[in-house]
Coordinates of C-alpha atoms and ligand atoms in Angstrom, one line a residue:
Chain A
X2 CA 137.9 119.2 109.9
X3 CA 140.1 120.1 106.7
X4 CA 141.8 117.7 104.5
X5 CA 143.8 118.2 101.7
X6 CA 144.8 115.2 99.6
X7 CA 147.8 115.5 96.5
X8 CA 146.2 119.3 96.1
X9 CA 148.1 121.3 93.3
X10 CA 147.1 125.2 92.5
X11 CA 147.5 127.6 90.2
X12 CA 146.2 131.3 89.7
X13 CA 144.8 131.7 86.2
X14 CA 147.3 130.7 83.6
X15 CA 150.0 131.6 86.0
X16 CA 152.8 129.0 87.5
X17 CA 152.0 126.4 89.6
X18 CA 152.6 126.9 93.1
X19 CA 151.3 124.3 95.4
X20 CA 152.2 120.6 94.4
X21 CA 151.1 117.7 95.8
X22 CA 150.0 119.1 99.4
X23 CA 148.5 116.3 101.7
X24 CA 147.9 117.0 105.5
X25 CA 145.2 116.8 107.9
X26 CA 144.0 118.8 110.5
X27 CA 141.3 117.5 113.1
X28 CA 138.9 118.8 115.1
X29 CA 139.9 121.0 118.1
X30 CA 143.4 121.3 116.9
X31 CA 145.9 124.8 116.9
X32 CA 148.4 124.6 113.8
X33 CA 150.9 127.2 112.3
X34 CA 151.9 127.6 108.7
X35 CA 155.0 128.7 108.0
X36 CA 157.4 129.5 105.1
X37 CA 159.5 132.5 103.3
X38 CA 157.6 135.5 101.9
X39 CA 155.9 134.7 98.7
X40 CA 155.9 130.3 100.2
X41 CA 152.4 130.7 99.4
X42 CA 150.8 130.8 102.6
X43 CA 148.2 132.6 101.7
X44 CA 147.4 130.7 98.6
X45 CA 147.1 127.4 100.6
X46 CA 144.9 129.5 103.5
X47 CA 143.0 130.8 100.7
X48 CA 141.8 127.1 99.6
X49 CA 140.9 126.8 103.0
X50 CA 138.5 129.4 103.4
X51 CA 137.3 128.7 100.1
X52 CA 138.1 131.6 98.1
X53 CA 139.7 129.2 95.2
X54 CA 139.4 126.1 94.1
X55 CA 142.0 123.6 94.4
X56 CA 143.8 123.0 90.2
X57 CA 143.9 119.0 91.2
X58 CA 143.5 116.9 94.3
X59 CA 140.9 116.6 97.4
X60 CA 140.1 119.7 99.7
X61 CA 137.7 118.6 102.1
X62 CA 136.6 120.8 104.8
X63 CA 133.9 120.0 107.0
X64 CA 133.7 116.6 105.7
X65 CA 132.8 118.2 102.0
X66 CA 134.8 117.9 98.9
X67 CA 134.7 121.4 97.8
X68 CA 135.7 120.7 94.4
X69 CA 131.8 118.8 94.3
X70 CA 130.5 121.2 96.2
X71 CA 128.1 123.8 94.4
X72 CA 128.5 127.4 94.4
X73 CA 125.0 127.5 96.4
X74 CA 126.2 125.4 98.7
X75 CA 129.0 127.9 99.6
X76 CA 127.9 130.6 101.7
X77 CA 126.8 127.8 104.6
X78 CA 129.9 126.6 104.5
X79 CA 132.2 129.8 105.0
X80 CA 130.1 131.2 107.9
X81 CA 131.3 128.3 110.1
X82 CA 135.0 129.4 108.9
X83 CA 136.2 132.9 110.5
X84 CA 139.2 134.4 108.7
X85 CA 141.8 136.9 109.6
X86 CA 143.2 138.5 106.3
X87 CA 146.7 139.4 106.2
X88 CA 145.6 143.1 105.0
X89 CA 142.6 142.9 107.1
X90 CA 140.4 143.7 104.6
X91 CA 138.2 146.1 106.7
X92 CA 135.2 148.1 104.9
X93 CA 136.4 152.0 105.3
X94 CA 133.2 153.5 105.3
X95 CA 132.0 151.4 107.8
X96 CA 132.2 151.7 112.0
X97 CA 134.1 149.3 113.9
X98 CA 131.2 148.1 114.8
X99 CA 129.6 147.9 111.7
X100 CA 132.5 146.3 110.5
X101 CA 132.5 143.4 113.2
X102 CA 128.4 143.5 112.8
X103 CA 128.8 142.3 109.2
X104 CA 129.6 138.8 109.5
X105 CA 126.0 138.5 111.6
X106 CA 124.2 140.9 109.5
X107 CA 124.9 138.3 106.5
X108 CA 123.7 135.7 108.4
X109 CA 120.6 137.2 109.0
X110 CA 121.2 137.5 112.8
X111 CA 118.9 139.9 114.1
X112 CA 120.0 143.5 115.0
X113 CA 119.1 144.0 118.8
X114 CA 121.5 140.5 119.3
X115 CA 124.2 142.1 116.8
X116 CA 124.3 144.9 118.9
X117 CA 124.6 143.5 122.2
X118 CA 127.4 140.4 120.8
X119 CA 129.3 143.5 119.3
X120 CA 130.1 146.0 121.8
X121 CA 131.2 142.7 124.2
X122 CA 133.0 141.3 121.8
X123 CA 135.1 144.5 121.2
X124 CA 135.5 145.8 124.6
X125 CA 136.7 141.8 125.0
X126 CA 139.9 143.0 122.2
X127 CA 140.0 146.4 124.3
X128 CA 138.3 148.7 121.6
X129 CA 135.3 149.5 123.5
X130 CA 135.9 152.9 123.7
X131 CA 136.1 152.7 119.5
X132 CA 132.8 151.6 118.5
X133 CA 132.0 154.0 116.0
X134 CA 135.7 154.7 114.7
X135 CA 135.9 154.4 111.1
X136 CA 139.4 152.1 110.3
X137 CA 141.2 154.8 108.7
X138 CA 141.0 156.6 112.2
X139 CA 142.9 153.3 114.0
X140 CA 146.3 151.9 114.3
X141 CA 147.5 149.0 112.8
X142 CA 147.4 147.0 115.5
X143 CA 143.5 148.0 116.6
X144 CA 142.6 147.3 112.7
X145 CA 143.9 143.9 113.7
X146 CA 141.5 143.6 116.4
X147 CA 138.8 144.6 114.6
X148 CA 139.6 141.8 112.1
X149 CA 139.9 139.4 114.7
X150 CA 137.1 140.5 116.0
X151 CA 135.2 140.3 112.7
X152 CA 136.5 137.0 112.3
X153 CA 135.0 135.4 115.3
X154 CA 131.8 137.2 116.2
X155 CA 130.2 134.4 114.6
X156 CA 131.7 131.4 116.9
X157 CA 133.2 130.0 113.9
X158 CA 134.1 126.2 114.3
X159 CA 137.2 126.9 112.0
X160 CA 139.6 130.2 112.6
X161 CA 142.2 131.0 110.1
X162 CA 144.6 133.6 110.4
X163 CA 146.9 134.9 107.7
X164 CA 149.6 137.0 109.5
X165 CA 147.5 137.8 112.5
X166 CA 150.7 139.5 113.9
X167 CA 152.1 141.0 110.9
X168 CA 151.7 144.5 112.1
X169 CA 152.1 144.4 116.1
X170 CA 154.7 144.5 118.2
X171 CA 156.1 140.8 120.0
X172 CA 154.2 141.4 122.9
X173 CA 151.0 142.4 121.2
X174 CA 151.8 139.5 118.7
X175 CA 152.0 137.1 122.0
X176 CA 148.8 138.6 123.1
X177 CA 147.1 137.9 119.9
X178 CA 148.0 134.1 119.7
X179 CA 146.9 133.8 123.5
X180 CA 143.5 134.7 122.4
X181 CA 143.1 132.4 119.9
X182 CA 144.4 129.7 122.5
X183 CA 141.5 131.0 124.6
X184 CA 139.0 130.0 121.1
X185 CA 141.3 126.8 120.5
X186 CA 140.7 125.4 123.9
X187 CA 136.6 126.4 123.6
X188 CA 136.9 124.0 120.7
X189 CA 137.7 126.2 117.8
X190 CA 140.0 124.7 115.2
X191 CA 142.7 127.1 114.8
X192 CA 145.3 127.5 111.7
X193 CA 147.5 131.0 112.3
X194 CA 150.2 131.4 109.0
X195 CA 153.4 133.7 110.0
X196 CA 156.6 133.8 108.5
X197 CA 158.1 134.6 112.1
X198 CA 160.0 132.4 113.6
X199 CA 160.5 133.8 116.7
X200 CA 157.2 134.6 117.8
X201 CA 155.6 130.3 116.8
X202 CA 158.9 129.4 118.7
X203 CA 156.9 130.6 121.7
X204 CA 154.4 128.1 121.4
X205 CA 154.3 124.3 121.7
X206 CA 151.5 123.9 118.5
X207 CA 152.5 122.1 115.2
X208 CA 153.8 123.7 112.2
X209 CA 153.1 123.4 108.3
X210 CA 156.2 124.8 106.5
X211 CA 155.8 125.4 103.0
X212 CA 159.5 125.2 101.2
X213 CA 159.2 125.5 96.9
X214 CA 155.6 124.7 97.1
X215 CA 155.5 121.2 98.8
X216 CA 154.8 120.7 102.6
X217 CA 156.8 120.1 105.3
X218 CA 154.9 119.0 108.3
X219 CA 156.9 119.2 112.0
X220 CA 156.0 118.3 115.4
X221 CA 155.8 121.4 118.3
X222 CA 157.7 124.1 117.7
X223 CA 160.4 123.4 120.8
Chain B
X16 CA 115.7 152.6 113.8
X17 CA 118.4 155.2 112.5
X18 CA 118.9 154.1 108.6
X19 CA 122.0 152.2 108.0
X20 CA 124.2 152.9 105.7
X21 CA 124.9 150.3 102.7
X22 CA 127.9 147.5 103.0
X23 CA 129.3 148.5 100.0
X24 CA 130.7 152.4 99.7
X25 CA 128.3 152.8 97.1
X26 CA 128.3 156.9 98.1
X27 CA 131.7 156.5 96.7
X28 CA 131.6 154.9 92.6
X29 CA 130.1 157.7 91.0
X30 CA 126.3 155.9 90.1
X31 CA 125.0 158.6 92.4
X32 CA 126.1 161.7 90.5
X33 CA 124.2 160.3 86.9
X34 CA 122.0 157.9 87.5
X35 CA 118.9 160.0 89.3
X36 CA 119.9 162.8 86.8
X37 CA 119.4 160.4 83.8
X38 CA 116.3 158.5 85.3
X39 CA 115.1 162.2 85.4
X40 CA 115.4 162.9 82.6
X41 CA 113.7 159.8 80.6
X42 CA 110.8 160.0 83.3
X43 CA 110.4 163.6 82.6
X44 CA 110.1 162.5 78.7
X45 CA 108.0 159.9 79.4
X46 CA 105.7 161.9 81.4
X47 CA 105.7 164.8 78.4
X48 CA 105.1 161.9 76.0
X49 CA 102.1 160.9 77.9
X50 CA 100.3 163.5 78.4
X51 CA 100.7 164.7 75.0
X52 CA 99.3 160.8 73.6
X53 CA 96.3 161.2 75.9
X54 CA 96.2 165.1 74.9
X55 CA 95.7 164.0 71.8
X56 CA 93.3 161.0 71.4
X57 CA 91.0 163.3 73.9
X58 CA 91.5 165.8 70.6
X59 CA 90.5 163.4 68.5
X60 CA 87.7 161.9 70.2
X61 CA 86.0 165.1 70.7
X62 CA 86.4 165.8 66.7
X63 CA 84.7 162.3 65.7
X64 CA 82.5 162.8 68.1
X65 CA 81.2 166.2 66.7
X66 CA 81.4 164.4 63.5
X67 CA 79.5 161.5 64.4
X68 CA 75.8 162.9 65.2
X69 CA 75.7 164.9 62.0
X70 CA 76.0 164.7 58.6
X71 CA 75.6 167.1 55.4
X72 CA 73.8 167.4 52.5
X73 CA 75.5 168.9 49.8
X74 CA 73.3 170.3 46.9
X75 CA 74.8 171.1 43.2
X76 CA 73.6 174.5 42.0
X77 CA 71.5 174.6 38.8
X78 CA 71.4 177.7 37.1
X79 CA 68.5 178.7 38.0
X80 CA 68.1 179.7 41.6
X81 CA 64.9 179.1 41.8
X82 CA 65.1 175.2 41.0
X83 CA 67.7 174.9 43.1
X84 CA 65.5 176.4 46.1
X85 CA 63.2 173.8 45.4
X86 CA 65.4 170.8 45.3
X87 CA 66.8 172.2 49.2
X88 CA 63.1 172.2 50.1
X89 CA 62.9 168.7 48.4
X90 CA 65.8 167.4 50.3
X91 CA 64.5 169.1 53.9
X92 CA 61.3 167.2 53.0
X93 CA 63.3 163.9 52.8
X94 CA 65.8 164.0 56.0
X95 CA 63.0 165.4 58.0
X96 CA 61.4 162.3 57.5
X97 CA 64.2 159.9 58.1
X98 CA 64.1 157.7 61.0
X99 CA 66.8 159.3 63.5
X100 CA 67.0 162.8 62.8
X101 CA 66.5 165.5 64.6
X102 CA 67.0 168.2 62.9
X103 CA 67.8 168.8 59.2
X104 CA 68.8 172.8 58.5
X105 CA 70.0 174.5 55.1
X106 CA 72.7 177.1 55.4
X107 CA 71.8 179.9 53.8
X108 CA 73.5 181.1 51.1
X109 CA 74.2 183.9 52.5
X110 CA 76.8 182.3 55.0
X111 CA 78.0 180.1 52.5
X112 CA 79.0 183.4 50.6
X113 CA 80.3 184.7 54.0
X114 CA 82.4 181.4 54.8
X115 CA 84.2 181.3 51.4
X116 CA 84.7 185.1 50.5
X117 CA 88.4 184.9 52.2
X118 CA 89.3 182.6 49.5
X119 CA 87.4 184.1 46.5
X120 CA 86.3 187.4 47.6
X121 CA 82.9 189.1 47.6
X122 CA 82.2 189.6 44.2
X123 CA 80.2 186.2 44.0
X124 CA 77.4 187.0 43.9
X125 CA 76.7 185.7 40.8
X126 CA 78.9 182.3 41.1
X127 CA 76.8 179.3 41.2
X128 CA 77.8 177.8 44.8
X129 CA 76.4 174.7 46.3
X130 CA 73.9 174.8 49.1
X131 CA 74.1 172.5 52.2
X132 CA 71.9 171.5 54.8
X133 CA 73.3 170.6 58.3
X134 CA 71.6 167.4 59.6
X135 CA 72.0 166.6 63.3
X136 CA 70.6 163.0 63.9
X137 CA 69.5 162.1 67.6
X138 CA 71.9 160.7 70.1
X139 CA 72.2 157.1 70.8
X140 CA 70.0 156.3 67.5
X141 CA 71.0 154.1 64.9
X142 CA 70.5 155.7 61.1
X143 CA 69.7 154.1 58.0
X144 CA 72.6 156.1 56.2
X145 CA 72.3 153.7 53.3
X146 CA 68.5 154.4 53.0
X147 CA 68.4 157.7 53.4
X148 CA 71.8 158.4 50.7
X149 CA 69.3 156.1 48.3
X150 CA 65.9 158.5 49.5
X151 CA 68.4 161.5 48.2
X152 CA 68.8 160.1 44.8
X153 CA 65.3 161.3 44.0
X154 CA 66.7 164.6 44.1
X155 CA 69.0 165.2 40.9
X156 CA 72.3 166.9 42.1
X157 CA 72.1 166.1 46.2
X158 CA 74.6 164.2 47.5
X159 CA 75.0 162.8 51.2
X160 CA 78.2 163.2 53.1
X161 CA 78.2 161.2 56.7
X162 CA 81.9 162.4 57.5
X163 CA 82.8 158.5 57.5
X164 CA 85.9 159.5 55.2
X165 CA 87.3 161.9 57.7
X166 CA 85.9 159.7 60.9
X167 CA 88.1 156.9 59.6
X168 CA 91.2 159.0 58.5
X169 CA 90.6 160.7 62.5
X170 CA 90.6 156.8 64.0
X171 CA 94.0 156.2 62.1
X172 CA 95.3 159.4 63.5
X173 CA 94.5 158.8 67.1
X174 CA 95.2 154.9 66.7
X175 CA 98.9 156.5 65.3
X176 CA 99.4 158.6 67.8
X177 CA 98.6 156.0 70.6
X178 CA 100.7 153.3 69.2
X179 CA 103.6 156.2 68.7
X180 CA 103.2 157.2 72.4
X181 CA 103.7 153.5 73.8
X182 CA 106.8 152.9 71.8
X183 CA 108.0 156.0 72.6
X184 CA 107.8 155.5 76.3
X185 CA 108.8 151.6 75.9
X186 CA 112.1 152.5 74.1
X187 CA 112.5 155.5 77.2
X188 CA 111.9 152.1 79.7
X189 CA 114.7 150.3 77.5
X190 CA 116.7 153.0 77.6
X191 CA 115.9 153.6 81.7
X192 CA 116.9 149.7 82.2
X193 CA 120.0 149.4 79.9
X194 CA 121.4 152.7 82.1
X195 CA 120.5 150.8 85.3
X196 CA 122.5 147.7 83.8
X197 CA 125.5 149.7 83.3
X198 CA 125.9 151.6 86.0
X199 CA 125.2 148.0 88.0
X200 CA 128.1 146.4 86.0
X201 CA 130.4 149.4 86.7
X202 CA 129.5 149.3 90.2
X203 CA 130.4 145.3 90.1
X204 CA 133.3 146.4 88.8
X205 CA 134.6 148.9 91.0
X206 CA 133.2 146.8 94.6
X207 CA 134.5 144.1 93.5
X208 CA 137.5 143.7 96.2
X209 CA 134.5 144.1 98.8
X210 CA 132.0 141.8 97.0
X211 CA 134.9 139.0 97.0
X212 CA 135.4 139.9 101.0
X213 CA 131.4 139.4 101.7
X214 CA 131.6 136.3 100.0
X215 CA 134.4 134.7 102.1
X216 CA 132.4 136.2 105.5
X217 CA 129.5 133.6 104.2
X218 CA 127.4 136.5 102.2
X219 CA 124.7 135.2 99.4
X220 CA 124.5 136.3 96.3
X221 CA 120.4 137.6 96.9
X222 CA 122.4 139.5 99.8
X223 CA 124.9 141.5 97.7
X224 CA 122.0 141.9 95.0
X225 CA 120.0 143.5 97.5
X226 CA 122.4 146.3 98.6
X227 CA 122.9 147.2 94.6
X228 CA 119.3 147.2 93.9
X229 CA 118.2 148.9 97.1
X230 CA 120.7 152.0 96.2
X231 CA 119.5 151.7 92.4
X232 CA 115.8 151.6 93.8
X233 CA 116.5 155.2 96.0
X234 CA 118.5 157.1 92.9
X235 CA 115.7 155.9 90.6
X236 CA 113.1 157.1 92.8
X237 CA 115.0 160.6 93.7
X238 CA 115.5 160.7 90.1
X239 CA 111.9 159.8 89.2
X240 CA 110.5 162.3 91.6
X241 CA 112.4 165.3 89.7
X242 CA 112.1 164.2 87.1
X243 CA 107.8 164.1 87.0
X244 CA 108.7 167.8 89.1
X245 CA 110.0 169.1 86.3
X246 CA 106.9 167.5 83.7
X247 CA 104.8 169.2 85.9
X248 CA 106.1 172.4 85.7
X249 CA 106.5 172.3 81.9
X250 CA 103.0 171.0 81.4
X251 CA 101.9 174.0 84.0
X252 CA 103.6 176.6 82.1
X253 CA 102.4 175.2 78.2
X254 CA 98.6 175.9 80.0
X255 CA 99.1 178.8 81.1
X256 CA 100.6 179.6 77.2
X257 CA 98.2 178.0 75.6
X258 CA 94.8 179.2 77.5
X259 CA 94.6 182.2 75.1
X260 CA 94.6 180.1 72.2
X261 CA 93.0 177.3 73.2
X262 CA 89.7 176.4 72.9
X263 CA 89.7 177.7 69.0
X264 CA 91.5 174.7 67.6
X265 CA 91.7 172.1 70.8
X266 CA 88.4 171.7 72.1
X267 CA 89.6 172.1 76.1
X268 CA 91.8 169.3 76.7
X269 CA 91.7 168.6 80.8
X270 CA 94.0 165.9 82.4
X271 CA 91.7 163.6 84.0
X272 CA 92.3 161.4 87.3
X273 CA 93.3 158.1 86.2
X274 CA 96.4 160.3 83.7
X275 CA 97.1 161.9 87.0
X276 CA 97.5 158.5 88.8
X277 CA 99.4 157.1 85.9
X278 CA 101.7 159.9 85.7
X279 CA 102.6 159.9 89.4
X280 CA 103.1 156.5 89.3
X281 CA 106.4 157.0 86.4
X282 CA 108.7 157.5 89.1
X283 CA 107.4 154.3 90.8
X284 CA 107.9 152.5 87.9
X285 CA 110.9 153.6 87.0
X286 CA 112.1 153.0 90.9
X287 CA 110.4 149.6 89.9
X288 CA 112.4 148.6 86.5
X289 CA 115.6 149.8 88.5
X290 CA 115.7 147.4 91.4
X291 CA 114.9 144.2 89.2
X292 CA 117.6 145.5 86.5
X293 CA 119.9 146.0 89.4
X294 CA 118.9 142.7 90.7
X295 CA 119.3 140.7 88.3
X296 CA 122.4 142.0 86.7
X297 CA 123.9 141.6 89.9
X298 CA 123.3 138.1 90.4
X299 CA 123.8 137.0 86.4
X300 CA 127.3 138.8 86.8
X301 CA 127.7 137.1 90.5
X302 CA 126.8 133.4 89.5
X303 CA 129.7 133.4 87.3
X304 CA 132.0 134.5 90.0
X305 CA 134.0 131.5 91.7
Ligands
ATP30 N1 146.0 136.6 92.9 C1 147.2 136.1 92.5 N2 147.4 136.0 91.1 C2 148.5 135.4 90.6 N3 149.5 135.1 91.4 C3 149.4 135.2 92.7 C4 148.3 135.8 93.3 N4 148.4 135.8 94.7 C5 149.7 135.3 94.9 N5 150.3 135.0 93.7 C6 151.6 134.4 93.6 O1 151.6 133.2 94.3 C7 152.8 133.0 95.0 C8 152.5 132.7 96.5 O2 151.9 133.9 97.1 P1 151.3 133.9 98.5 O3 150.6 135.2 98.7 O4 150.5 132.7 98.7 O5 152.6 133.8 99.4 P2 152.7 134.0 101.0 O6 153.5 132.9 101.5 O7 151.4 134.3 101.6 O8 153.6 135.3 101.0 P3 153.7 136.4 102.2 O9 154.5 135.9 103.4 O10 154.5 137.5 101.6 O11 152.3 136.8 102.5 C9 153.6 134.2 94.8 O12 154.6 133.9 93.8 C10 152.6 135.2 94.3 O13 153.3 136.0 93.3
MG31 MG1 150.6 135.9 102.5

């Protein structure tokens, strides 16, 4: 499903700050990444949902080299990978439901469907009563939902999560990682980064650690 | 199906608040420009036109009035008889006196003048100009003038004025698209958080292009619209003005159909050269994106 062979990356002209990252992760599968603030979790999730391009090495998702893979050839590509940004990344001007409704509405889904798929799929994260909120109206916490709701509307076969959890409470946290067990076990490959400990020492899934830029990969959690 | 509103907070970078006024504005010249082109090739057409079925006979005076009666009658004789004409007329001298006394007064009686006869040749006829100038020779002093100096000095002028009035309204076009190219960079510019974020959700490039040249389409056309309001309005008021004056010097110039058609259609065009600008600024400025 992904596979990343001796990848390095770099920002610009800036530092290197991935080296030589190898790992694997198949179909189906649930995996955390982990490491300290500034690890560069996001960095290595970001070559997974192809936003950059790996400096050196083999990224592979789906089976295709991205670094061959044309900028046309893109877009296909990303709308079978749902992402959770760590600052959610919602449009402010746009309804909750408008918000989640994007993912389709690029995908040319038609609009009576999008309807329908959106209001179930957000009373499903308990914001059915919030339909036509605008974000700046919600909590951080139903801003996450909405994400995660964004993220999946589309049945991605990929779901990656930057610090799905960063701005909820343990329990809600808990609650959060439940439902992507729920995806996992539909047969959604799932990849949540966190920097907290406690909360992936509830679960029994495998961990990437990221320590100076290199990988560490561990078995379950506990 | 209520209209949705566009992906990208477009309500909220500004392009709004200038672009319709400055699309307004060039449409509104464009229209003036226009009107005033066609305004005046219609001038111009009606003045070749009044020159073109007639043509003047211009006598020398001799100093002896009554030889020079006779060489008008000889020269009435001659044009009568040409092929084409239909009517050949001296002026007499009388209103020659009358037309020039504001430049040399009315003592002139005894000034030797010249004497003309007005010759109106039949419509749709062609005239043997060269053979009738020659048939004049026989008549010392009398000298055919067929206007074709001024005709072809009055083709120049319209053809100038034409070819003035399209590169006038081209350069307004230019001007039209390169503000529609900048205010489609700037809006690049400022969505470009959001543009980043609909690429990662699996959004084309022809999808993002579409929102920006939708929104430039609907401020070119809001702009377009007041601006041909306001051409109207002007045009209205210079009639009204210039109904007093008017038929003395311009010979009733009336805006046709087809300049009514092509003037309501500047806003469309303009609405028209915004969304392909838009379009394809967007996606030259996209495909270099990662
Ligand atoms: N767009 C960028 N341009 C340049 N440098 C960047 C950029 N994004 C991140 N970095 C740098 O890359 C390094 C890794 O950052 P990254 O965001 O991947 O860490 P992270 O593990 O996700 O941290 P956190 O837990 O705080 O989210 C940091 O040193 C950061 O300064
Ligand atoms: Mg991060």
């Amino acid at each position: 499903m992904v596979r990343f062979q001796g990848v390095a990356m770099r920002y610009a002209s800036g530092p290197e700050i991935l080296h030589d990252i190898s790992f694997n992760l198949e179909a189906g599968s649930y995996h955390f990444l982990t490491g300290a603030s500034g690890a560069g979790k996001t960095s290595l999730l970001r070559l997974m949902y192809l936003a950059n391009r790996a400096t050196r090495g083999t990224v592979k998702v789906f089976g295709h080299d991205i670094g061959n893979t044309s900028r046309r050839a893109l877009p296909a590509l990303r709308r079978r990978i749902g992402v959770v940004f760590q600052e959610f990344r919602l449009l402010d001007h746009l309804s909750t439901r408008d918000n989640v409704a994007l993912s389709l509405r690029i995908a040319g889904v038609k609009e009576d469907v999008i309807r329908a798929h959106v209001a179930e799929l957000l009373s499903w994260v308990g914001l059915g009563d919030k339909l036509d909120s605008t974000p700046s109206t919600l909590s951080d916490g139903e801003k996450q939902r909405v994400a995660i709701a964004r993220a999946v509307i589309g049945r991605p076969s990929l779901l990656i999560a930057d610090e799905p959890t960063g701005s909820v409470d343990e329990a809600q946290g808990v609650r959060i990682l439940r439902l992507f067990e729920e995806l996992n076990r539909i047969g959604t490959t799932v990849v949540v980064a966190t920097h907290d400990q406690r909360l992936l020492s509830k679960f029994n899934h495998r961990v990437l650690r990221l320590e100076n830029g290199t990988l560490r990969i561990d078995g379950p959690a506990s | 199906m209520a209209a949705r509103r566009y992906d990208l907070p477009f309500s909220e970078d500004g392009s709004g608040r200038f672009l319709p006024w400055m699309i307004a504005l060039m449409v509104y010249l464009a229209a003036l420009a226009s009107v005033a082109a066609l305004a005046a090739r219609e001038v111009v057409e009606q003045w070749n036109a009044g020159l073109e079925g007639s043509a003047t006979v211009e006598i020398a005076p001799s100093p002896d009035d009554a030889t020079t009666e006779e060489r008008v009658a000889q020269v009435l004789e001659i044009v009568r008889a040409a092929r084409g004409v239909e009517s050949a007329e001296a002026v007499p001298a009388g209103d020659i006196n009358r037309l020039l006394a504001p430049w040399l007064g009315t003592e002139i009686g005894g000034l030797p003048l010249p004497r003309l006869v007005d010759v109106k040749f039949r419509s749709g006829q062609a005239v043997d100009l060269r053979a009738l100038s020659g048939a004049l020779t026989r008549v010392s002093g009398a000298r055919l003038d067929d206007h074709s100096l001024w005709r072809e000095r009055l083709r120049t002028l319209g053809r100038t004025v034409q070819v003035a009035a399209i590169i006038i309204v081209e350069l307004i076009a230019i001007a039209a698209g390169a503000t529609v190219v900048f205010a489609t960079r700037s809006g690049l510019a400022v969505h470009r958080e959001l543009i980043e974020l609909m690429h990662l959700i699996g959004s084309r490039d022809s999808y993002i292009a579409r929102q920006f040249q939708n929104h430039a389409m609907s401020l070119a056309l809001r702009g377009g619209l007041l601006g041909i309001a306001l051409a109207a309005v002007t045009l209205g008021v210079i009639a009204i003005i210039s109904r007093p004056i008017g038929d003395a010097l311009v010979p009733g110039v009336s805006i046709g159909a087809a300049t009514l058609a092509a003037l309501a259609a500047l806003p469309l065009i303009a609405a028209g050269i915004a969304t392909l600008t838009a379009r394809v600024t967007v996606l030259r400025t996209l495909r270099q994106m990662p």
